[in-house]
PDB file of C-alpha atoms in Angstrom:
ATOM      1  CA  MET V   1      -5.916  26.048  16.969  1.00  0.00           C
ATOM      2  CA  THR V   2      -2.417  25.981  15.590  1.00  0.00           C
ATOM      3  CA  LEU V   3      -1.599  25.168  11.998  1.00  0.00           C
ATOM      4  CA  ILE V   4      -0.342  21.733  12.970  1.00  0.00           C
ATOM      5  CA  GLN V   5      -3.606  20.918  14.708  1.00  0.00           C
ATOM      6  CA  ALA V   6      -5.513  22.026  11.626  1.00  0.00           C
ATOM      7  CA  VAL V   7      -3.399  19.697   9.480  1.00  0.00           C
ATOM      8  CA  PHE V   8      -4.006  16.884  11.967  1.00  0.00           C
ATOM      9  CA  VAL V   9      -7.776  17.424  11.829  1.00  0.00           C
ATOM     10  CA  LEU V  10      -7.581  17.426   8.031  1.00  0.00           C
ATOM     11  CA  PHE V  11      -5.734  14.082   7.953  1.00  0.00           C
ATOM     12  CA  ALA V  12      -8.020  12.623  10.630  1.00  0.00           C
ATOM     13  CA  ILE V  13     -11.096  13.564   8.587  1.00  0.00           C
ATOM     14  CA  LEU V  14      -9.453  12.114   5.467  1.00  0.00           C
ATOM     15  CA  THR V  15      -8.620   8.842   7.232  1.00  0.00           C
ATOM     16  CA  LEU V  16     -11.980   8.391   8.935  1.00  0.00           C
ATOM     17  CA  GLY V  17     -14.079   9.710   6.043  1.00  0.00           C
ATOM     18  CA  ALA V  18     -12.365   7.513   3.473  1.00  0.00           C
ATOM     19  CA  GLY V  19     -12.623   4.596   5.915  1.00  0.00           C
ATOM     20  CA  LEU V  20     -16.355   5.181   6.201  1.00  0.00           C
ATOM     21  CA  PHE V  21     -16.740   5.269   2.422  1.00  0.00           C
ATOM     22  CA  THR V  22     -14.671   2.071   2.213  1.00  0.00           C
ATOM     23  CA  VAL V  23     -17.299   0.327   4.312  1.00  0.00           C
ATOM     24  CA  LEU V  24     -20.300   1.962   2.664  1.00  0.00           C
ATOM     25  CA  SER V  25     -19.248   1.616  -0.991  1.00  0.00           C
ATOM     26  CA  ARG V  26     -21.503  -0.755  -2.856  1.00  0.00           C
ATOM     27  CA  HIS V  27     -18.907  -1.516  -5.485  1.00  0.00           C
ATOM     28  CA  LEU V  28     -15.969  -3.517  -4.156  1.00  0.00           C
ATOM     29  CA  PHE V  29     -13.541  -1.747  -6.472  1.00  0.00           C
ATOM     30  CA  HIS V  30     -14.603   1.703  -5.244  1.00  0.00           C
ATOM     31  CA  ALA V  31     -14.148   0.455  -1.686  1.00  0.00           C
ATOM     32  CA  VAL V  32     -10.511  -0.355  -2.503  1.00  0.00           C
ATOM     33  CA  LEU V  33      -9.952   3.142  -3.914  1.00  0.00           C
ATOM     34  CA  TYR V  34     -11.366   4.683  -0.735  1.00  0.00           C
ATOM     35  CA  LEU V  35      -9.175   2.351   1.328  1.00  0.00           C
ATOM     36  CA  ILE V  36      -6.110   3.710  -0.487  1.00  0.00           C
ATOM     37  CA  LEU V  37      -7.241   7.263   0.331  1.00  0.00           C
ATOM     38  CA  SER V  38      -7.623   6.253   3.969  1.00  0.00           C
ATOM     39  CA  LEU V  39      -4.094   4.812   3.964  1.00  0.00           C
ATOM     40  CA  VAL V  40      -2.834   8.135   2.561  1.00  0.00           C
ATOM     41  CA  GLY V  41      -4.418   9.806   5.606  1.00  0.00           C
ATOM     42  CA  VAL V  42      -2.606   7.384   7.909  1.00  0.00           C
ATOM     43  CA  ALA V  43       0.679   8.206   6.145  1.00  0.00           C
ATOM     44  CA  GLY V  44      -0.025  11.884   6.872  1.00  0.00           C
ATOM     45  CA  LEU V  45      -0.623  11.075  10.542  1.00  0.00           C
ATOM     46  CA  PHE V  46       2.719   9.247  10.669  1.00  0.00           C
ATOM     47  CA  VAL V  47       4.392  12.369   9.265  1.00  0.00           C
ATOM     48  CA  LEU V  48       2.750  14.489  11.963  1.00  0.00           C
ATOM     49  CA  LEU V  49       4.126  12.064  14.569  1.00  0.00           C
ATOM     50  CA  GLU V  50       7.572  12.695  13.046  1.00  0.00           C
ATOM     51  CA  ALA V  51       7.778   9.009  12.119  1.00  0.00           C
ATOM     52  CA  GLU V  52       9.063   9.703   8.614  1.00  0.00           C
ATOM     53  CA  PHE V  53      10.310   6.170   8.051  1.00  0.00           C
ATOM     54  CA  LEU V  54       6.904   4.701   8.949  1.00  0.00           C
ATOM     55  CA  ALA V  55       5.289   7.240   6.641  1.00  0.00           C
ATOM     56  CA  GLY V  56       7.612   6.090   3.860  1.00  0.00           C
ATOM     57  CA  VAL V  57       6.816   2.450   4.620  1.00  0.00           C
ATOM     58  CA  GLN V  58       3.121   3.307   4.602  1.00  0.00           C
ATOM     59  CA  VAL V  59       3.379   4.895   1.165  1.00  0.00           C
ATOM     60  CA  LEU V  60       5.684   2.267  -0.381  1.00  0.00           C
ATOM     61  CA  ILE V  61       4.253  -0.907   1.135  1.00  0.00           C
ATOM     62  CA  TYR V  62       0.617  -0.142   1.874  1.00  0.00           C
ATOM     63  CA  ILE V  63      -0.302   2.415  -0.760  1.00  0.00           C
ATOM     64  CA  GLY V  64       2.159   1.145  -3.339  1.00  0.00           C
ATOM     65  CA  ALA V  65       2.051  -2.618  -2.965  1.00  0.00           C
ATOM     66  CA  ILE V  66      -0.712  -3.920  -0.683  1.00  0.00           C
ATOM     67  CA  SER V  67      -3.367  -1.828  -2.403  1.00  0.00           C
ATOM     68  CA  ILE V  68      -2.257  -3.226  -5.776  1.00  0.00           C
ATOM     69  CA  LEU V  69      -2.531  -6.716  -4.331  1.00  0.00           C
ATOM     70  CA  ILE V  70      -6.052  -5.951  -3.063  1.00  0.00           C
ATOM     71  CA  ILE V  71      -7.023  -4.511  -6.450  1.00  0.00           C
ATOM     72  CA  PHE V  72      -5.809  -7.676  -8.173  1.00  0.00           C
ATOM     73  CA  ALA V  73      -7.617  -9.779  -5.586  1.00  0.00           C
ATOM     74  CA  VAL V  74     -10.833  -7.867  -6.363  1.00  0.00           C
ATOM     75  CA  MET V  75     -10.311  -8.282 -10.094  1.00  0.00           C
ATOM     76  CA  LEU V  76      -9.749 -12.010  -9.613  1.00  0.00           C
ATOM     77  CA  THR V  77     -13.012 -12.279  -7.712  1.00  0.00           C
ATOM     78  CA  ARG V  78     -15.914 -13.843  -9.534  1.00  0.00           C
ATOM     79  CA  GLY V  79     -18.947 -11.614  -9.897  1.00  0.00           C
ATOM     80  CA  MET V  80     -17.106  -8.451  -8.927  1.00  0.00           C
ATOM     81  CA  ALA V  81     -18.943  -6.556 -11.645  1.00  0.00           C
ATOM     82  CA  ARG V  82     -22.391  -7.938 -10.893  1.00  0.00           C
ATOM     83  CA  ASN V  83     -25.000  -5.877  -9.114  1.00  0.00           C
ATOM     84  CA  PRO V  84     -23.719  -5.905  -5.550  1.00  0.00           C
ATOM     85  CA  GLY V  85     -27.177  -5.517  -4.041  1.00  0.00           C
ATOM     86  CA  PRO V  86     -28.273  -3.049  -1.392  1.00  0.00           C
ATOM     87  CA  PRO V  87     -25.693  -2.095   1.226  1.00  0.00           C
ATOM     88  CA  LEU V  88     -28.097  -2.869   4.056  1.00  0.00           C
ATOM     89  CA  ASN V  89     -29.764  -6.176   4.826  1.00  0.00           C
ATOM     90  CA  ASN V  90     -32.334  -7.215   7.411  1.00  0.00           C
ATOM     91  CA  GLN V  91     -29.693  -7.630  10.099  1.00  0.00           C
ATOM     92  CA  SER V  92     -28.596  -3.977   9.906  1.00  0.00           C
ATOM     93  CA  LEU V  93     -30.638  -2.892  12.902  1.00  0.00           C
ATOM     94  CA  ALA V  94     -29.328  -5.659  15.155  1.00  0.00           C
ATOM     95  CA  ALA V  95     -25.778  -4.945  13.976  1.00  0.00           C
ATOM     96  CA  ALA V  96     -26.202  -1.227  14.673  1.00  0.00           C
ATOM     97  CA  VAL V  97     -27.504  -1.910  18.195  1.00  0.00           C
ATOM     98  CA  ILE V  98     -24.635  -4.265  19.019  1.00  0.00           C
ATOM     99  CA  ALA V  99     -22.031  -1.926  17.534  1.00  0.00           C
ATOM    100  CA  GLY V 100     -23.538   0.962  19.522  1.00  0.00           C
ATOM    101  CA  LEU V 101     -23.448  -1.056  22.755  1.00  0.00           C
ATOM    102  CA  PHE V 102     -19.856  -2.010  22.070  1.00  0.00           C
ATOM    103  CA  PHE V 103     -19.025   1.667  21.565  1.00  0.00           C
ATOM    104  CA  VAL V 104     -20.692   2.569  24.876  1.00  0.00           C
ATOM    105  CA  LEU V 105     -18.610  -0.152  26.530  1.00  0.00           C
ATOM    106  CA  LEU V 106     -15.349   0.831  24.837  1.00  0.00           C
ATOM    107  CA  ALA V 107     -15.499   4.642  24.905  1.00  0.00           C
ATOM    108  CA  PRO V 108     -15.105   5.127  28.694  1.00  0.00           C
ATOM    109  CA  VAL V 109     -12.243   2.608  28.759  1.00  0.00           C
ATOM    110  CA  ILE V 110     -10.368   4.482  26.020  1.00  0.00           C
ATOM    111  CA  ALA V 111     -11.145   7.877  27.589  1.00  0.00           C
ATOM    112  CA  GLY V 112     -10.069   6.737  31.052  1.00  0.00           C
ATOM    113  CA  PHE V 113      -6.958   4.815  30.070  1.00  0.00           C
ATOM    114  CA  PRO V 114      -3.719   6.431  31.308  1.00  0.00           C
ATOM    115  CA  TRP V 115      -2.051   6.716  27.903  1.00  0.00           C
ATOM    116  CA  PRO V 116       1.692   7.206  28.344  1.00  0.00           C
ATOM    117  CA  GLN V 117       3.040  10.619  27.379  1.00  0.00           C
ATOM    118  CA  ALA V 118       6.173  10.944  25.293  1.00  0.00           C
ATOM    119  CA  THR V 119       8.822  12.288  27.630  1.00  0.00           C
ATOM    120  CA  GLN V 120      11.259  13.299  24.930  1.00  0.00           C
ATOM    121  CA  GLY V 121      11.024  14.398  21.326  1.00  0.00           C
ATOM    122  CA  VAL V 122      11.934  12.272  18.348  1.00  0.00           C
ATOM    123  CA  PRO V 123      15.724  12.334  17.858  1.00  0.00           C
ATOM    124  CA  ALA V 124      16.845  13.999  14.660  1.00  0.00           C
ATOM    125  CA  ASP V 125      18.705  10.916  13.433  1.00  0.00           C
ATOM    126  CA  ALA V 126      15.945   8.379  14.130  1.00  0.00           C
ATOM    127  CA  ILE V 127      16.265   6.668  10.734  1.00  0.00           C
ATOM    128  CA  GLU V 128      20.056   6.463  11.056  1.00  0.00           C
ATOM    129  CA  ALA V 129      19.593   4.933  14.514  1.00  0.00           C
ATOM    130  CA  LEU V 130      17.185   2.415  13.005  1.00  0.00           C
ATOM    131  CA  GLY V 131      19.755   1.552  10.346  1.00  0.00           C
ATOM    132  CA  ARG V 132      22.413   1.012  13.010  1.00  0.00           C
ATOM    133  CA  SER V 133      20.166  -1.123  15.210  1.00  0.00           C
ATOM    134  CA  LEU V 134      19.118  -3.317  12.257  1.00  0.00           C
ATOM    135  CA  VAL V 135      22.675  -4.602  11.836  1.00  0.00           C
ATOM    136  CA  ASP V 136      23.758  -4.423  15.489  1.00  0.00           C
ATOM    137  CA  PRO V 137      24.068  -8.024  16.783  1.00  0.00           C
ATOM    138  CA  ASN V 138      22.969  -6.821  20.227  1.00  0.00           C
ATOM    139  CA  GLN V 139      19.774  -5.332  18.842  1.00  0.00           C
ATOM    140  CA  PHE V 140      17.860  -6.398  15.742  1.00  0.00           C
ATOM    141  CA  ALA V 141      20.387  -8.216  13.572  1.00  0.00           C
ATOM    142  CA  LEU V 142      18.718 -11.608  14.068  1.00  0.00           C
ATOM    143  CA  PRO V 143      15.130 -10.393  13.439  1.00  0.00           C
ATOM    144  CA  PHE V 144      16.476  -8.537  10.418  1.00  0.00           C
ATOM    145  CA  GLU V 145      17.926 -11.731   8.945  1.00  0.00           C
ATOM    146  CA  LEU V 146      14.799 -13.651   9.928  1.00  0.00           C
ATOM    147  CA  ALA V 147      12.763 -11.102   7.995  1.00  0.00           C
ATOM    148  CA  SER V 148      14.503 -12.193   4.809  1.00  0.00           C
ATOM    149  CA  VAL V 149      13.711 -15.829   5.624  1.00  0.00           C
ATOM    150  CA  MET V 150      10.047 -14.882   6.111  1.00  0.00           C
ATOM    151  CA  ILE V 151       9.994 -13.031   2.792  1.00  0.00           C
ATOM    152  CA  LEU V 152      11.603 -16.095   1.193  1.00  0.00           C
ATOM    153  CA  ALA V 153       8.931 -18.349   2.703  1.00  0.00           C
ATOM    154  CA  ALA V 154       6.159 -16.043   1.479  1.00  0.00           C
ATOM    155  CA  LEU V 155       7.720 -15.913  -1.983  1.00  0.00           C
ATOM    156  CA  ILE V 156       8.025 -19.689  -2.340  1.00  0.00           C
ATOM    157  CA  GLY V 157       4.524 -20.171  -0.913  1.00  0.00           C
ATOM    158  CA  ALA V 158       3.045 -17.635  -3.327  1.00  0.00           C
ATOM    159  CA  ILE V 159       4.706 -19.244  -6.330  1.00  0.00           C
ATOM    160  CA  PHE V 160       3.741 -22.737  -5.217  1.00  0.00           C
ATOM    161  CA  ILE V 161       0.073 -21.826  -4.723  1.00  0.00           C
ATOM    162  CA  ALA V 162      -0.528 -19.355  -7.538  1.00  0.00           C
ATOM    163  CA  ARG V 163       1.588 -20.824 -10.331  1.00  0.00           C
ATOM    164  CA  GLU V 164      -0.447 -22.509 -13.006  1.00  0.00           C
ATOM    165  CA  LYS V 165       0.133 -26.214 -13.122  1.00  0.00           C
ATOM    166  CA  ARG V 166       1.792 -27.487 -16.211  1.00  0.00           C
TER     167      ARG V 166
ATOM    168  CA  MET I   1       5.865  19.608  17.511  1.00  0.00           C
ATOM    169  CA  PRO I   2       6.527  23.051  16.088  1.00  0.00           C
ATOM    170  CA  ASP I   3       4.721  24.308  13.017  1.00  0.00           C
ATOM    171  CA  GLY I   4       8.075  24.807  11.297  1.00  0.00           C
ATOM    172  CA  ILE I   5       8.335  21.105  10.467  1.00  0.00           C
ATOM    173  CA  LEU I   6       5.400  21.517   8.096  1.00  0.00           C
ATOM    174  CA  LEU I   7       7.617  23.708   5.925  1.00  0.00           C
ATOM    175  CA  GLU I   8       9.636  20.595   5.052  1.00  0.00           C
ATOM    176  CA  TYR I   9       6.541  19.137   3.426  1.00  0.00           C
ATOM    177  CA  VAL I  10       5.658  22.163   1.299  1.00  0.00           C
ATOM    178  CA  PRO I  11       7.329  20.553  -1.778  1.00  0.00           C
ATOM    179  CA  ILE I  12       5.189  17.414  -1.328  1.00  0.00           C
ATOM    180  CA  LEU I  13       2.069  19.541  -0.906  1.00  0.00           C
ATOM    181  CA  THR I  14       3.037  21.460  -4.042  1.00  0.00           C
ATOM    182  CA  LEU I  15       3.471  18.179  -5.928  1.00  0.00           C
ATOM    183  CA  ILE I  16       0.042  16.961  -4.791  1.00  0.00           C
ATOM    184  CA  LEU I  17      -1.585  20.251  -5.781  1.00  0.00           C
ATOM    185  CA  VAL I  18       0.134  20.308  -9.193  1.00  0.00           C
ATOM    186  CA  GLY I  19      -0.907  16.688  -9.756  1.00  0.00           C
ATOM    187  CA  LEU I  20      -4.514  17.405  -8.801  1.00  0.00           C
ATOM    188  CA  GLY I  21      -4.399  20.542 -10.945  1.00  0.00           C
ATOM    189  CA  ILE I  22      -3.166  18.736 -14.068  1.00  0.00           C
ATOM    190  CA  GLY I  23      -5.713  15.974 -13.583  1.00  0.00           C
ATOM    191  CA  GLY I  24      -8.518  18.461 -12.918  1.00  0.00           C
ATOM    192  CA  VAL I  25      -7.690  20.638 -15.927  1.00  0.00           C
ATOM    193  CA  ALA I  26      -7.441  17.553 -18.156  1.00  0.00           C
ATOM    194  CA  LEU I  27     -10.937  16.538 -17.039  1.00  0.00           C
ATOM    195  CA  ILE I  28     -12.610  19.954 -17.160  1.00  0.00           C
ATOM    196  CA  ALA I  29     -10.973  21.619 -20.165  1.00  0.00           C
ATOM    197  CA  PRO I  30     -12.346  19.151 -22.776  1.00  0.00           C
ATOM    198  CA  GLN I  31     -15.848  19.623 -21.335  1.00  0.00           C
ATOM    199  CA  LEU I  32     -15.594  23.332 -22.098  1.00  0.00           C
ATOM    200  CA  LEU I  33     -13.434  23.405 -25.222  1.00  0.00           C
ATOM    201  CA  ALA I  34     -13.890  20.233 -27.238  1.00  0.00           C
ATOM    202  CA  PRO I  35     -16.462  20.101 -30.035  1.00  0.00           C
ATOM    203  CA  LYS I  36     -19.070  17.404 -29.464  1.00  0.00           C
ATOM    204  CA  ARG I  37     -20.624  15.525 -32.378  1.00  0.00           C
ATOM    205  CA  PRO I  38     -21.458  12.165 -30.822  1.00  0.00           C
ATOM    206  CA  SER I  39     -22.288   9.183 -32.960  1.00  0.00           C
ATOM    207  CA  ARG I  40     -23.040   5.598 -31.950  1.00  0.00           C
ATOM    208  CA  ARG I  41     -19.644   4.363 -32.999  1.00  0.00           C
ATOM    209  CA  LYS I  42     -17.810   7.179 -31.211  1.00  0.00           C
ATOM    210  CA  GLN I  43     -19.593   6.365 -27.985  1.00  0.00           C
ATOM    211  CA  LEU I  44     -18.436   2.765 -27.944  1.00  0.00           C
ATOM    212  CA  PRO I  45     -15.886   2.034 -25.190  1.00  0.00           C
ATOM    213  CA  TYR I  46     -12.363   2.649 -26.497  1.00  0.00           C
ATOM    214  CA  GLU I  47     -10.423  -0.561 -26.822  1.00  0.00           C
ATOM    215  CA  SER I  48      -7.278   0.525 -28.647  1.00  0.00           C
ATOM    216  CA  GLY I  49      -9.185   1.079 -31.850  1.00  0.00           C
ATOM    217  CA  MET I  50     -10.667  -2.413 -32.071  1.00  0.00           C
ATOM    218  CA  ILE I  51     -14.353  -3.165 -31.812  1.00  0.00           C
ATOM    219  CA  PRO I  52     -14.894  -3.947 -28.123  1.00  0.00           C
ATOM    220  CA  ILE I  53     -15.621  -7.577 -27.289  1.00  0.00           C
ATOM    221  CA  GLY I  54     -17.271  -8.889 -24.138  1.00  0.00           C
ATOM    222  CA  PRO I  55     -17.851  -7.165 -20.819  1.00  0.00           C
ATOM    223  CA  ALA I  56     -15.285  -4.664 -19.575  1.00  0.00           C
ATOM    224  CA  GLN I  57     -15.192  -6.078 -16.066  1.00  0.00           C
ATOM    225  CA  ARG I  58     -14.244  -9.703 -16.080  1.00  0.00           C
ATOM    226  CA  ARG I  59     -12.051 -11.934 -13.997  1.00  0.00           C
ATOM    227  CA  PHE I  60      -8.334 -11.565 -14.434  1.00  0.00           C
ATOM    228  CA  PRO I  61      -5.922 -14.480 -14.669  1.00  0.00           C
ATOM    229  CA  VAL I  62      -4.224 -15.414 -11.404  1.00  0.00           C
ATOM    230  CA  LYS I  63      -0.860 -14.554 -13.000  1.00  0.00           C
ATOM    231  CA  PHE I  64      -1.453 -10.893 -12.137  1.00  0.00           C
ATOM    232  CA  TYR I  65      -1.792 -11.808  -8.475  1.00  0.00           C
ATOM    233  CA  LEU I  66       1.511 -13.646  -8.501  1.00  0.00           C
ATOM    234  CA  ILE I  67       3.215 -10.626 -10.051  1.00  0.00           C
ATOM    235  CA  ALA I  68       1.671  -8.339  -7.409  1.00  0.00           C
ATOM    236  CA  LEU I  69       2.826 -10.657  -4.629  1.00  0.00           C
ATOM    237  CA  LEU I  70       6.372 -10.807  -5.978  1.00  0.00           C
ATOM    238  CA  PHE I  71       6.305  -7.014  -6.218  1.00  0.00           C
ATOM    239  CA  ILE I  72       5.248  -6.648  -2.575  1.00  0.00           C
ATOM    240  CA  LEU I  73       7.939  -9.014  -1.330  1.00  0.00           C
ATOM    241  CA  PHE I  74      10.749  -7.233  -3.156  1.00  0.00           C
ATOM    242  CA  ASP I  75       9.217  -3.900  -2.112  1.00  0.00           C
ATOM    243  CA  ILE I  76       9.535  -4.984   1.523  1.00  0.00           C
ATOM    244  CA  GLU I  77      13.109  -6.047   0.836  1.00  0.00           C
ATOM    245  CA  ILE I  78      13.894  -2.588  -0.562  1.00  0.00           C
ATOM    246  CA  ILE I  79      12.394  -0.786   2.439  1.00  0.00           C
ATOM    247  CA  PHE I  80      14.997  -2.478   4.653  1.00  0.00           C
ATOM    248  CA  PHE I  81      17.742  -0.953   2.546  1.00  0.00           C
ATOM    249  CA  TYR I  82      16.811   2.654   3.285  1.00  0.00           C
ATOM    250  CA  PRO I  83      17.882   2.933   6.949  1.00  0.00           C
ATOM    251  CA  TRP I  84      20.848   0.696   6.279  1.00  0.00           C
ATOM    252  CA  ALA I  85      22.015   2.745   3.289  1.00  0.00           C
ATOM    253  CA  LEU I  86      21.901   5.961   5.324  1.00  0.00           C
ATOM    254  CA  GLN I  87      24.429   4.459   7.723  1.00  0.00           C
ATOM    255  CA  VAL I  88      26.533   2.312   5.443  1.00  0.00           C
ATOM    256  CA  ARG I  89      29.578   4.620   5.491  1.00  0.00           C
ATOM    257  CA  SER I  90      29.897   4.600   9.270  1.00  0.00           C
ATOM    258  CA  LEU I  91      29.175   0.897   9.741  1.00  0.00           C
ATOM    259  CA  LYS I  92      31.758  -1.831   9.926  1.00  0.00           C
ATOM    260  CA  THR I  93      32.331  -4.878   7.735  1.00  0.00           C
ATOM    261  CA  LEU I  94      29.902  -6.911   9.843  1.00  0.00           C
ATOM    262  CA  ALA I  95      27.021  -4.715   8.693  1.00  0.00           C
ATOM    263  CA  LEU I  96      27.965  -5.320   5.077  1.00  0.00           C
ATOM    264  CA  VAL I  97      28.118  -9.081   5.692  1.00  0.00           C
ATOM    265  CA  GLU I  98      24.724  -9.028   7.381  1.00  0.00           C
ATOM    266  CA  MET I  99      23.143  -7.164   4.494  1.00  0.00           C
ATOM    267  CA  GLY I 100      24.887  -9.558   2.127  1.00  0.00           C
ATOM    268  CA  LEU I 101      23.339 -12.509   3.964  1.00  0.00           C
ATOM    269  CA  PHE I 102      19.930 -10.787   3.866  1.00  0.00           C
ATOM    270  CA  VAL I 103      20.198 -10.314   0.113  1.00  0.00           C
ATOM    271  CA  LEU I 104      21.615 -13.821  -0.392  1.00  0.00           C
ATOM    272  CA  ILE I 105      18.598 -15.448   1.288  1.00  0.00           C
ATOM    273  CA  LEU I 106      16.294 -13.424  -0.927  1.00  0.00           C
ATOM    274  CA  LEU I 107      18.424 -14.276  -3.935  1.00  0.00           C
ATOM    275  CA  ILE I 108      17.585 -17.937  -3.307  1.00  0.00           C
ATOM    276  CA  GLY I 109      13.913 -16.969  -3.558  1.00  0.00           C
ATOM    277  CA  TYR I 110      14.628 -14.966  -6.680  1.00  0.00           C
ATOM    278  CA  ILE I 111      16.375 -17.911  -8.333  1.00  0.00           C
ATOM    279  CA  TYR I 112      13.520 -20.197  -7.259  1.00  0.00           C
ATOM    280  CA  ALA I 113      10.978 -17.793  -8.783  1.00  0.00           C
ATOM    281  CA  TRP I 114      13.045 -17.588 -11.946  1.00  0.00           C
ATOM    282  CA  ARG I 115      13.500 -21.358 -12.282  1.00  0.00           C
ATOM    283  CA  LYS I 116       9.798 -21.954 -11.651  1.00  0.00           C
ATOM    284  CA  GLY I 117       8.980 -19.556 -14.470  1.00  0.00           C
ATOM    285  CA  ALA I 118       7.218 -17.003 -12.286  1.00  0.00           C
ATOM    286  CA  PHE I 119       8.601 -14.161 -14.405  1.00  0.00           C
ATOM    287  CA  GLU I 120       7.462 -15.689 -17.688  1.00  0.00           C
ATOM    288  CA  TRP I 121       4.102 -14.543 -18.927  1.00  0.00           C
ATOM    289  CA  GLU I 122       3.365 -17.236 -21.493  1.00  0.00           C
ATOM    290  CA  ARG I 123       3.506 -20.554 -19.754  1.00  0.00           C
TER     291      ARG I 123
END
């Protein structure tokens, strides 16, 4: 096993392990903290794929902003601090059976799927190319401008809904 | 992917390790070094020196959520600047105009947020 594979295994364990704890945490707030750890693992996987820009987006948007939003959402939730009750209920067995069956169904499909192989490496100036294509009218200039309209819509919607009425 | 690319991330790894180290030492050192003479008052939760009132975990006002949402939206705006800024010297006027339009549309939202008092805490 090369060093890079070892690092990959480390990040995979981090992502999956933290994801598991996210689901199993009894306290909603702890679940959010584990979710952030899992997102850190995903950022590491992006780095290993040489998708540095995506890794940066992952850190800035997901770890930096979305997780804060989720934390605020948890803190706004009524009864967050109350005893959350046992993590299992009487439907656990049925859920486990169905999830297991779904896994049995899905696993051969994923294993047998002809995943495409990358034919060429990541170009060294991938981020520069992204910057060029964002403003190139023949490529992504229109989606780029539309993105600002979407952010504007989200901003106005957020203010309209969340602002306290006077 | 060659192993050599990992070398580029040694500074980040170092930063993470130093951060964990400082945090770990700050947690462990007082356990070993600090004198412990607990009293009832000392063991109260610390609330900036005041006597703590009410439960520690209670619902937060929705204002915080609005601030977080505004933060996300402008965070997303900033992320678009990075690839553009790397190329800005080699791009033509059109690219500048397009970024100007992008910012202008968001500026409308900014002015709307400002006029609606979204940045004011006491309202």
